[in-house]
N, CA and C atoms as an extended XYZ file, in Angstrom:
429
Properties=species:S:1:pos:R:3:atomname:S:1:resname:S:1:resid:I:1 pbc="F F F"
N       -27.947      -72.901        5.192 N   MET     1
C       -27.074      -71.961        4.512 CA  MET     1
C       -26.579      -70.880        5.473 C   MET     1
N       -27.479      -70.250        6.227 N   TRP     2
C       -27.053      -69.195        7.144 CA  TRP     2
C       -26.149      -69.755        8.225 C   TRP     2
N       -26.376      -71.020        8.628 N   TYR     3
C       -25.552      -71.632        9.658 CA  TYR     3
C       -24.096      -71.743        9.199 C   TYR     3
N       -23.916      -72.174        7.963 N   THR     4
C       -22.567      -72.307        7.409 CA  THR     4
C       -21.858      -70.963        7.413 C   THR     4
N       -22.555      -69.927        7.030 N   ASN     5
C       -21.947      -68.597        7.018 CA  ASN     5
C       -21.543      -68.164        8.419 C   ASN     5
N       -22.383      -68.465        9.418 N   LEU     6
C       -22.069      -68.078       10.781 CA  LEU     6
C       -20.891      -68.868       11.327 C   LEU     6
N       -20.867      -70.164       11.084 N   VAL     7
C       -19.805      -71.016       11.598 CA  VAL     7
C       -18.478      -70.669       10.956 C   VAL     7
N       -18.474      -70.375        9.659 N   ASN     8
C       -17.244      -70.087        8.938 CA  ASN     8
C       -16.783      -68.642        9.070 C   ASN     8
N       -17.584      -67.793        9.673 N   SER     9
C       -17.200      -66.383        9.758 CA  SER     9
C       -16.214      -66.165       10.894 C   SER     9
N       -15.458      -65.121       10.777 N   ASP    10
C       -14.464      -64.730       11.775 CA  ASP    10
C       -15.194      -64.184       12.992 C   ASP    10
N       -14.961      -64.721       14.185 N   PRO    11
C       -15.683      -64.233       15.372 CA  PRO    11
C       -15.364      -62.781       15.695 C   PRO    11
N       -14.207      -62.302       15.254 N   GLU    12
C       -13.846      -60.912       15.498 CA  GLU    12
C       -14.506      -59.974       14.493 C   GLU    12
N       -15.126      -60.540       13.473 N   SER    13
C       -15.707      -59.748       12.385 CA  SER    13
C       -16.873      -58.914       12.877 C   SER    13
N       -17.040      -57.756       12.279 N   SER    14
C       -18.183      -56.905       12.616 CA  SER    14
C       -19.416      -57.307       11.824 C   SER    14
N       -19.339      -58.420       11.086 N   ALA    15
C       -20.476      -58.866       10.284 CA  ALA    15
C       -21.585      -59.427       11.169 C   ALA    15
N       -21.294      -59.727       12.418 N   LEU    16
C       -22.313      -60.265       13.308 CA  LEU    16
C       -22.732      -59.217       14.312 C   LEU    16
N       -24.011      -59.017       14.429 N   LYS    17
C       -24.570      -58.079       15.392 CA  LYS    17
C       -25.731      -58.793       16.084 C   LYS    17
N       -25.606      -59.044       17.350 N   GLY    18
C       -26.690      -59.682       18.088 CA  GLY    18
C       -26.945      -61.104       17.633 C   GLY    18
N       -25.926      -61.801       17.117 N   GLY    19
C       -26.098      -63.195       16.715 CA  GLY    19
C       -26.660      -63.385       15.317 C   GLY    19
N       -26.943      -62.310       14.615 N   ARG    20
C       -27.491      -62.422       13.256 CA  ARG    20
C       -26.520      -61.804       12.279 C   ARG    20
N       -26.469      -62.341       11.047 N   PRO    21
C       -25.583      -61.727       10.051 CA  PRO    21
C       -26.045      -60.316        9.716 C   PRO    21
N       -25.100      -59.440        9.513 N   GLU    22
C       -25.405      -58.071        9.118 CA  GLU    22
C       -25.796      -58.065        7.645 C   GLU    22
N       -26.624      -57.109        7.258 N   ALA    23
C       -27.037      -57.002        5.853 CA  ALA    23
C       -25.792      -56.918        4.971 C   ALA    23
N       -25.772      -57.632        3.818 N   PRO    24
C       -24.580      -57.659        2.960 CA  PRO    24
C       -24.109      -56.283        2.525 C   PRO    24
N       -25.033      -55.344        2.288 N   GLU    25
C       -24.609      -54.027        1.820 CA  GLU    25
C       -23.920      -53.223        2.915 C   GLU    25
N       -23.999      -53.649        4.177 N   ARG    26
C       -23.369      -52.926        5.280 CA  ARG    26
C       -22.022      -53.526        5.687 C   ARG    26
N       -21.694      -54.745        5.250 N   ARG    27
C       -20.451      -55.392        5.676 CA  ARG    27
C       -19.248      -54.545        5.303 C   ARG    27
N       -18.512      -54.109        6.311 N   GLY    28
C       -17.304      -53.338        6.078 CA  GLY    28
C       -17.551      -51.870        5.779 C   GLY    28
N       -18.735      -51.524        5.362 N   LYS    29
C       -19.039      -50.129        5.044 CA  LYS    29
C       -19.498      -49.427        6.305 C   LYS    29
N       -18.907      -48.295        6.550 N   ARG    30
C       -19.331      -47.517        7.708 CA  ARG    30
C       -20.578      -46.704        7.369 C   ARG    30
N       -20.646      -46.222        6.134 N   VAL    31
C       -21.816      -45.486        5.653 CA  VAL    31
C       -22.113      -45.942        4.218 C   VAL    31
N       -23.104      -46.811        4.028 N   PRO    32
C       -23.415      -47.238        2.662 CA  PRO    32
C       -24.018      -46.083        1.863 C   PRO    32
N       -23.616      -45.973        0.615 N   ALA    33
C       -24.120      -44.898       -0.254 CA  ALA    33
C       -25.448      -45.298       -0.880 C   ALA    33
N       -26.373      -44.355       -0.903 N   ILE    34
C       -27.626      -44.518       -1.631 CA  ILE    34
C       -27.826      -43.260       -2.474 C   ILE    34
N       -28.603      -43.386       -3.536 N   PHE    35
C       -28.898      -42.243       -4.391 CA  PHE    35
C       -30.156      -41.546       -3.894 C   PHE    35
N       -30.106      -40.214       -3.829 N   TYR    36
C       -31.312      -39.432       -3.552 CA  TYR    36
C       -32.305      -39.689       -4.677 C   TYR    36
N       -33.556      -39.936       -4.325 N   ARG    37
C       -34.598      -40.197       -5.315 CA  ARG    37
C       -35.664      -39.106       -5.236 C   ARG    37
N       -35.997      -38.521       -6.380 N   THR    38
C       -37.017      -37.480       -6.425 CA  THR    38
C       -38.395      -38.101       -6.232 C   THR    38
N       -39.389      -37.249       -6.021 N   GLU    39
C       -40.760      -37.742       -5.873 CA  GLU    39
C       -41.233      -38.447       -7.134 C   GLU    39
N       -40.704      -38.046       -8.287 N   ALA    40
C       -41.080      -38.665       -9.562 CA  ALA    40
C       -40.319      -39.970       -9.811 C   ALA    40
N       -39.381      -40.306       -8.912 N   GLY    41
C       -38.650      -41.560       -9.038 CA  GLY    41
C       -37.292      -41.448       -9.722 C   GLY    41
N       -36.903      -40.243      -10.121 N   GLY    42
C       -35.602      -40.063      -10.758 CA  GLY    42
C       -34.478      -40.053       -9.729 C   GLY    42
N       -33.302      -40.427      -10.163 N   GLU    43
C       -32.118      -40.399       -9.310 CA  GLU    43
C       -31.073      -39.528       -9.996 C   GLU    43
N       -31.041      -38.225       -9.671 N   PRO    44
C       -30.201      -37.276      -10.404 CA  PRO    44
C       -28.714      -37.645      -10.449 C   PRO    44
N       -28.147      -38.120       -9.355 N   VAL    45
C       -26.716      -38.439       -9.361 CA  VAL    45
C       -26.449      -39.668      -10.224 C   VAL    45
N       -27.297      -40.691      -10.122 N   ARG    46
C       -27.126      -41.885      -10.955 CA  ARG    46
C       -27.229      -41.520      -12.439 C   ARG    46
N       -28.201      -40.685      -12.784 N   GLU    47
C       -28.379      -40.282      -14.189 CA  GLU    47
C       -27.179      -39.458      -14.670 C   GLU    47
N       -26.652      -38.575      -13.815 N   TRP    48
C       -25.470      -37.784      -14.158 CA  TRP    48
C       -24.279      -38.698      -14.397 C   TRP    48
N       -24.091      -39.672      -13.501 N   LEU    49
C       -22.969      -40.603      -13.638 CA  LEU    49
C       -23.064      -41.419      -14.930 C   LEU    49
N       -24.268      -41.854      -15.277 N   LYS    50
C       -24.448      -42.640      -16.509 CA  LYS    50
C       -24.082      -41.844      -17.750 C   LYS    50
N       -24.165      -40.526      -17.685 N   GLY    51
C       -23.829      -39.673      -18.823 CA  GLY    51
C       -22.344      -39.390      -18.963 C   GLY    51
N       -21.550      -39.831      -18.002 N   LEU    52
C       -20.101      -39.600      -18.034 CA  LEU    52
C       -19.381      -40.758      -18.718 C   LEU    52
N       -18.168      -40.516      -19.218 N   PRO    53
C       -17.365      -41.607      -19.787 CA  PRO    53
C       -17.061      -42.663      -18.709 C   PRO    53
N       -16.918      -43.925      -19.116 N   PRO    54
C       -16.689      -45.007      -18.148 CA  PRO    54
C       -15.499      -44.785      -17.211 C   PRO    54
N       -14.403      -44.217      -17.710 N   GLU    55
C       -13.232      -44.009      -16.844 CA  GLU    55
C       -13.519      -42.960      -15.762 C   GLU    55
N       -14.355      -41.954      -16.081 N   ASP    56
C       -14.745      -40.950      -15.084 CA  ASP    56
C       -15.655      -41.574      -14.030 C   ASP    56
N       -16.623      -42.378      -14.484 N   ARG    57
C       -17.527      -43.058      -13.547 CA  ARG    57
C       -16.742      -43.924      -12.571 C   ARG    57
N       -15.747      -44.624      -13.101 N   LYS    58
C       -14.945      -45.519      -12.262 CA  LYS    58
C       -14.183      -44.733      -11.194 C   LYS    58
N       -13.556      -43.637      -11.581 N   ARG    59
C       -12.808      -42.821      -10.601 CA  ARG    59
C       -13.718      -42.249       -9.528 C   ARG    59
N       -14.864      -41.722       -9.946 N   ILE    60
C       -15.816      -41.153       -8.981 CA  ILE    60
C       -16.314      -42.256       -8.044 C   ILE    60
N       -16.640      -43.420       -8.610 N   GLY    61
C       -17.103      -44.551       -7.804 CA  GLY    61
C       -16.067      -44.999       -6.787 C   GLY    61
N       -14.797      -44.992       -7.177 N   GLU    62
C       -13.731      -45.367       -6.243 CA  GLU    62
C       -13.644      -44.384       -5.086 C   GLU    62
N       -13.815      -43.104       -5.372 N   ASP    63
C       -13.762      -42.107       -4.293 CA  ASP    63
C       -14.974      -42.212       -3.379 C   ASP    63
N       -16.146      -42.509       -3.938 N   ILE    64
C       -17.343      -42.716       -3.108 CA  ILE    64
C       -17.124      -43.937       -2.222 C   ILE    64
N       -16.557      -44.994       -2.788 N   LYS    65
C       -16.272      -46.208       -2.015 CA  LYS    65
C       -15.285      -45.916       -0.882 C   LYS    65
N       -14.295      -45.081       -1.142 N   THR    66
C       -13.329      -44.701       -0.106 CA  THR    66
C       -14.044      -44.054        1.071 C   THR    66
N       -15.023      -43.199        0.790 N   VAL    67
C       -15.788      -42.551        1.859 CA  VAL    67
C       -16.658      -43.587        2.577 C   VAL    67
N       -17.317      -44.485        1.824 N   GLU    68
C       -18.168      -45.506        2.436 CA  GLU    68
C       -17.402      -46.341        3.464 C   GLU    68
N       -16.193      -46.757        3.118 N   PHE    69
C       -15.422      -47.633        3.993 CA  PHE    69
C       -14.579      -46.879        5.008 C   PHE    69
N       -14.267      -45.607        4.757 N   GLY    70
C       -13.360      -44.883        5.622 CA  GLY    70
C       -13.974      -43.778        6.453 C   GLY    70
N       -15.300      -43.621        6.408 N   TRP    71
C       -15.953      -42.519        7.107 CA  TRP    71
C       -15.666      -42.563        8.591 C   TRP    71
N       -15.386      -41.462        9.266 N   PRO    72
C       -15.231      -40.130        8.714 CA  PRO    72
C       -13.847      -39.977        8.065 C   PRO    72
N       -13.821      -39.262        6.989 N   ILE    73
C       -12.596      -39.097        6.200 CA  ILE    73
C       -12.488      -37.630        5.797 C   ILE    73
N       -11.291      -37.158        5.664 N   GLY    74
C       -11.095      -35.746        5.331 CA  GLY    74
C       -10.446      -35.558        3.977 C   GLY    74
N        -9.756      -34.453        3.870 N   MET    75
C        -9.075      -34.097        2.629 CA  MET    75
C        -8.006      -35.135        2.316 C   MET    75
N        -7.703      -35.405        1.086 N   PRO    76
C        -8.164      -34.717       -0.114 CA  PRO    76
C        -9.433      -35.311       -0.723 C   PRO    76
N        -9.973      -36.410       -0.146 N   VAL    77
C       -11.117      -37.090       -0.754 CA  VAL    77
C       -12.446      -36.430       -0.406 C   VAL    77
N       -12.565      -35.938        0.810 N   CYS    78
C       -13.856      -35.457        1.289 CA  CYS    78
C       -13.660      -34.152        2.058 C   CYS    78
N       -14.669      -33.273        1.949 N   ARG    79
C       -14.594      -31.998        2.654 CA  ARG    79
C       -15.996      -31.564        3.070 C   ARG    79
N       -16.109      -31.024        4.272 N   ALA    80
C       -17.389      -30.503        4.764 CA  ALA    80
C       -17.650      -29.143        4.128 C   ALA    80
N       -18.909      -28.925        3.709 N   LEU    81
C       -19.296      -27.644        3.108 CA  LEU    81
C       -20.201      -26.838        4.029 C   LEU    81
N       -20.614      -27.418        5.147 N   GLY    82
C       -21.497      -26.731        6.085 CA  GLY    82
C       -22.922      -27.238        6.000 C   GLY    82
N       -23.650      -27.059        7.084 N   GLU    83
C       -25.051      -27.466        7.190 CA  GLU    83
C       -25.237      -28.956        6.927 C   GLU    83
N       -24.238      -29.760        7.303 N   GLY    84
C       -24.346      -31.210        7.157 CA  GLY    84
C       -24.094      -31.734        5.762 C   GLY    84
N       -23.661      -30.876        4.857 N   ILE    85
C       -23.384      -31.297        3.473 CA  ILE    85
C       -21.881      -31.452        3.298 C   ILE    85
N       -21.508      -32.524        2.622 N   TYR    86
C       -20.111      -32.824        2.339 CA  TYR    86
C       -19.940      -33.016        0.843 C   TYR    86
N       -18.685      -32.965        0.391 N   GLU    87
C       -18.411      -33.242       -1.013 CA  GLU    87
C       -17.363      -34.330       -1.126 C   GLU    87
N       -17.588      -35.225       -2.103 N   VAL    88
C       -16.567      -36.190       -2.509 CA  VAL    88
C       -15.834      -35.508       -3.648 C   VAL    88
N       -14.507      -35.428       -3.544 N   ARG    89
C       -13.685      -34.688       -4.493 CA  ARG    89
C       -12.936      -35.678       -5.377 C   ARG    89
N       -13.119      -35.577       -6.690 N   THR    90
C       -12.469      -36.489       -7.622 CA  THR    90
C       -11.764      -35.707       -8.717 C   THR    90
N       -10.486      -36.013       -8.914 N   SER    91
C        -9.725      -35.422      -10.026 CA  SER    91
C        -9.861      -36.347      -11.227 C   SER    91
N       -10.299      -35.776      -12.336 N   LEU    92
C       -10.488      -36.536      -13.567 CA  LEU    92
C        -9.399      -36.163      -14.574 C   LEU    92
N        -9.344      -36.891      -15.657 N   GLY    93
C        -8.391      -36.585      -16.716 CA  GLY    93
C        -8.697      -35.244      -17.359 C   GLY    93
N        -7.765      -34.740      -18.136 N   GLN    94
C        -7.893      -33.474      -18.866 CA  GLN    94
C        -8.157      -32.295      -17.937 C   GLN    94
N        -7.540      -32.371      -16.736 N   ASN    95
C        -7.601      -31.263      -15.785 CA  ASN    95
C        -9.026      -30.899      -15.361 C   ASN    95
N        -9.889      -31.909      -15.223 N   ARG    96
C       -11.276      -31.688      -14.780 CA  ARG    96
C       -11.438      -32.184      -13.350 C   ARG    96
N       -12.409      -31.606      -12.665 N   ILE    97
C       -12.675      -31.959      -11.269 CA  ILE    97
C       -14.172      -32.243      -11.111 C   ILE    97
N       -14.494      -33.405      -10.522 N   ALA    98
C       -15.886      -33.763      -10.273 CA  ALA    98
C       -16.167      -33.644       -8.778 C   ALA    98
N       -17.397      -33.300       -8.466 N   ARG    99
C       -17.852      -33.238       -7.082 CA  ARG    99
C       -19.183      -33.967       -6.969 C   ARG    99
N       -19.314      -34.748       -5.900 N   VAL   100
C       -20.597      -35.363       -5.560 CA  VAL   100
C       -20.919      -34.871       -4.157 C   VAL   100
N       -22.038      -34.170       -4.024 N   LEU   101
C       -22.459      -33.628       -2.734 CA  LEU   101
C       -23.376      -34.633       -2.046 C   LEU   101
N       -23.175      -34.815       -0.738 N   PHE   102
C       -23.948      -35.803        0.012 CA  PHE   102
C       -24.142      -35.351        1.454 C   PHE   102
N       -25.017      -36.071        2.157 N   TYR   103
C       -25.138      -35.897        3.603 CA  TYR   103
C       -25.339      -37.277        4.215 C   TYR   103
N       -25.121      -37.379        5.520 N   ILE   104
C       -25.323      -38.622        6.247 CA  ILE   104
C       -26.693      -38.529        6.923 C   ILE   104
N       -27.623      -39.405        6.530 N   ASP   105
C       -28.969      -39.324        7.099 CA  ASP   105
C       -29.008      -39.970        8.478 C   ASP   105
N       -30.156      -39.901        9.131 N   ARG   106
C       -30.259      -40.391       10.504 CA  ARG   106
C       -30.149      -41.903       10.592 C   ARG   106
N       -30.259      -42.583        9.458 N   ARG   107
C       -30.074      -44.037        9.422 CA  ARG   107
C       -28.620      -44.413        9.156 C   ARG   107
N       -27.749      -43.403        9.083 N   GLY   108
C       -26.327      -43.657        8.882 CA  GLY   108
C       -25.951      -43.985        7.446 C   GLY   108
N       -26.741      -43.498        6.491 N   ARG   109
C       -26.441      -43.735        5.075 CA  ARG   109
C       -25.898      -42.472        4.435 C   ARG   109
N       -25.046      -42.664        3.445 N   MET   110
C       -24.485      -41.559        2.668 CA  MET   110
C       -25.452      -41.316        1.499 C   MET   110
N       -26.216      -40.238        1.575 N   VAL   111
C       -27.216      -39.948        0.541 CA  VAL   111
C       -26.577      -39.024       -0.503 C   VAL   111
N       -26.400      -39.534       -1.718 N   LEU   112
C       -25.786      -38.771       -2.808 CA  LEU   112
C       -26.828      -37.821       -3.379 C   LEU   112
N       -26.643      -36.524       -3.167 N   LEU   113
C       -27.649      -35.513       -3.480 CA  LEU   113
C       -27.489      -34.867       -4.848 C   LEU   113
N       -26.245      -34.600       -5.242 N   HIS   114
C       -26.017      -33.828       -6.472 CA  HIS   114
C       -24.594      -34.053       -6.949 C   HIS   114
N       -24.396      -34.159       -8.251 N   GLY   115
C       -23.065      -34.320       -8.813 CA  GLY   115
C       -22.855      -33.352       -9.961 C   GLY   115
N       -21.608      -32.883      -10.131 N   PHE   116
C       -21.312      -31.943      -11.211 CA  PHE   116
C       -19.813      -31.914      -11.478 C   PHE   116
N       -19.450      -31.407      -12.653 N   ILE   117
C       -18.062      -31.154      -13.005 CA  ILE   117
C       -17.784      -29.699      -12.651 C   ILE   117
N       -16.791      -29.491      -11.835 N   LYS   118
C       -16.482      -28.155      -11.338 CA  LYS   118
C       -15.765      -27.333      -12.401 C   LYS   118
N       -16.191      -26.083      -12.564 N   LYS   119
C       -15.589      -25.197      -13.562 CA  LYS   119
C       -14.913      -23.979      -12.941 C   LYS   119
N       -15.152      -23.755      -11.644 N   THR   120
C       -14.547      -22.623      -10.942 CA  THR   120
C       -13.872      -23.133       -9.669 C   THR   120
N       -13.070      -22.288       -9.031 N   ARG   121
C       -12.379      -22.691       -7.797 CA  ARG   121
C       -13.361      -22.978       -6.664 C   ARG   121
N       -14.391      -22.165       -6.552 N   LYS   122
C       -15.348      -22.289       -5.465 CA  LYS   122
C       -16.564      -23.085       -5.939 C   LYS   122
N       -17.153      -23.869       -5.010 N   THR   123
C       -18.372      -24.610       -5.342 CA  THR   123
C       -19.478      -23.605       -5.672 C   THR   123
N       -20.068      -23.704       -6.873 N   PRO   124
C       -21.118      -22.738       -7.256 CA  PRO   124
C       -22.303      -22.760       -6.294 C   PRO   124
N       -22.803      -21.588       -5.953 N   ARG   125
C       -23.912      -21.428       -5.014 CA  ARG   125
C       -25.134      -22.231       -5.467 C   ARG   125
N       -25.440      -22.241       -6.769 N   GLU   126
C       -26.637      -22.954       -7.238 CA  GLU   126
C       -26.506      -24.470       -7.031 C   GLU   126
N       -25.292      -25.013       -7.154 N   ASP   127
C       -25.095      -26.438       -6.910 CA  ASP   127
C       -25.264      -26.762       -5.431 C   ASP   127
N       -24.750      -25.911       -4.571 N   LEU   128
C       -24.894      -26.112       -3.133 CA  LEU   128
C       -26.356      -25.957       -2.708 C   LEU   128
N       -27.046      -24.972       -3.270 N   ASP   129
C       -28.470      -24.775       -2.959 CA  ASP   129
C       -29.310      -25.967       -3.396 C   ASP   129
N       -28.996      -26.528       -4.562 N   LEU   130
C       -29.732      -27.699       -5.047 CA  LEU   130
C       -29.513      -28.884       -4.097 C   LEU   130
N       -28.290      -29.087       -3.639 N   ALA   131
C       -28.004      -30.169       -2.697 CA  ALA   131
C       -28.775      -29.965       -1.386 C   ALA   131
N       -28.821      -28.723       -0.896 N   LYS   132
C       -29.558      -28.430        0.338 CA  LYS   132
C       -31.051      -28.705        0.161 C   LYS   132
N       -31.583      -28.326       -0.996 N   SER   133
C       -32.989      -28.573       -1.285 CA  SER   133
C       -33.278      -30.073       -1.327 C   SER   133
N       -32.404      -30.829       -2.001 N   ASN   134
C       -32.587      -32.281       -2.079 CA  ASN   134
C       -32.472      -32.923       -0.698 C   ASN   134
N       -31.563      -32.414        0.123 N   LYS   135
C       -31.410      -32.924        1.488 CA  LYS   135
C       -32.703      -32.718        2.280 C   LYS   135
N       -33.277      -31.519        2.192 N   ALA   136
C       -34.510      -31.217        2.919 CA  ALA   136
C       -35.653      -32.128        2.454 C   ALA   136
N       -35.757      -32.342        1.153 N   LYS   137
C       -36.802      -33.226        0.619 CA  LYS   137
C       -36.599      -34.656        1.099 C   LYS   137
N       -35.354      -35.115        1.112 N   HIS   138
C       -35.063      -36.485        1.565 CA  HIS   138
C       -35.394      -36.636        3.045 C   HIS   138
N       -35.051      -35.646        3.856 N   GLN   139
C       -35.332      -35.711        5.280 CA  GLN   139
C       -36.824      -35.748        5.544 C   GLN   139
N       -37.605      -34.974        4.783 N   ARG   140
C       -39.066      -35.006        4.931 CA  ARG   140
C       -39.614      -36.378        4.601 C   ARG   140
N       -39.021      -37.034        3.614 N   GLY   141
C       -39.487      -38.374        3.216 CA  GLY   141
C       -39.174      -39.453        4.236 C   GLY   141
N       -38.206      -39.219        5.127 N   LEU   142
C       -37.849      -40.206        6.145 CA  LEU   142
C       -38.790      -40.181        7.339 C   LEU   142
N       -39.585      -39.123        7.480 N   GLN   143
C       -40.454      -38.999        8.661 CA  GLN   143
C       -41.687      -39.841        8.555 C   GLN   143
């Protein structure tokens, strides 16, 4: 099975590294997205997304995918907030704006730290602080 995939694959493709197929979740993605997981096993961004209407989830997911395949990417989809934290910016229906805060870990993954619907022009300090806290906890878990 693996032989067929190798023979039929495009030699110019980045799917091959050192003669072995690249993991499927990395094909074409520059930074695969993963959800930050708490010590108790919860995934705050995944749970937040599940609570949103399906059309909102789809739009946010498309913007996250744009970052995964296009990293590094700038405005209007993504913006740096400082200290290694970035935001995925999504415009939703009814004049609402969603933000998903993330960082790129040392393994080159996009770790989704915190998500919220924005109600003010500026990113609220408590949302940014929560993302920084989650980032620090995730980094400690990688050691």
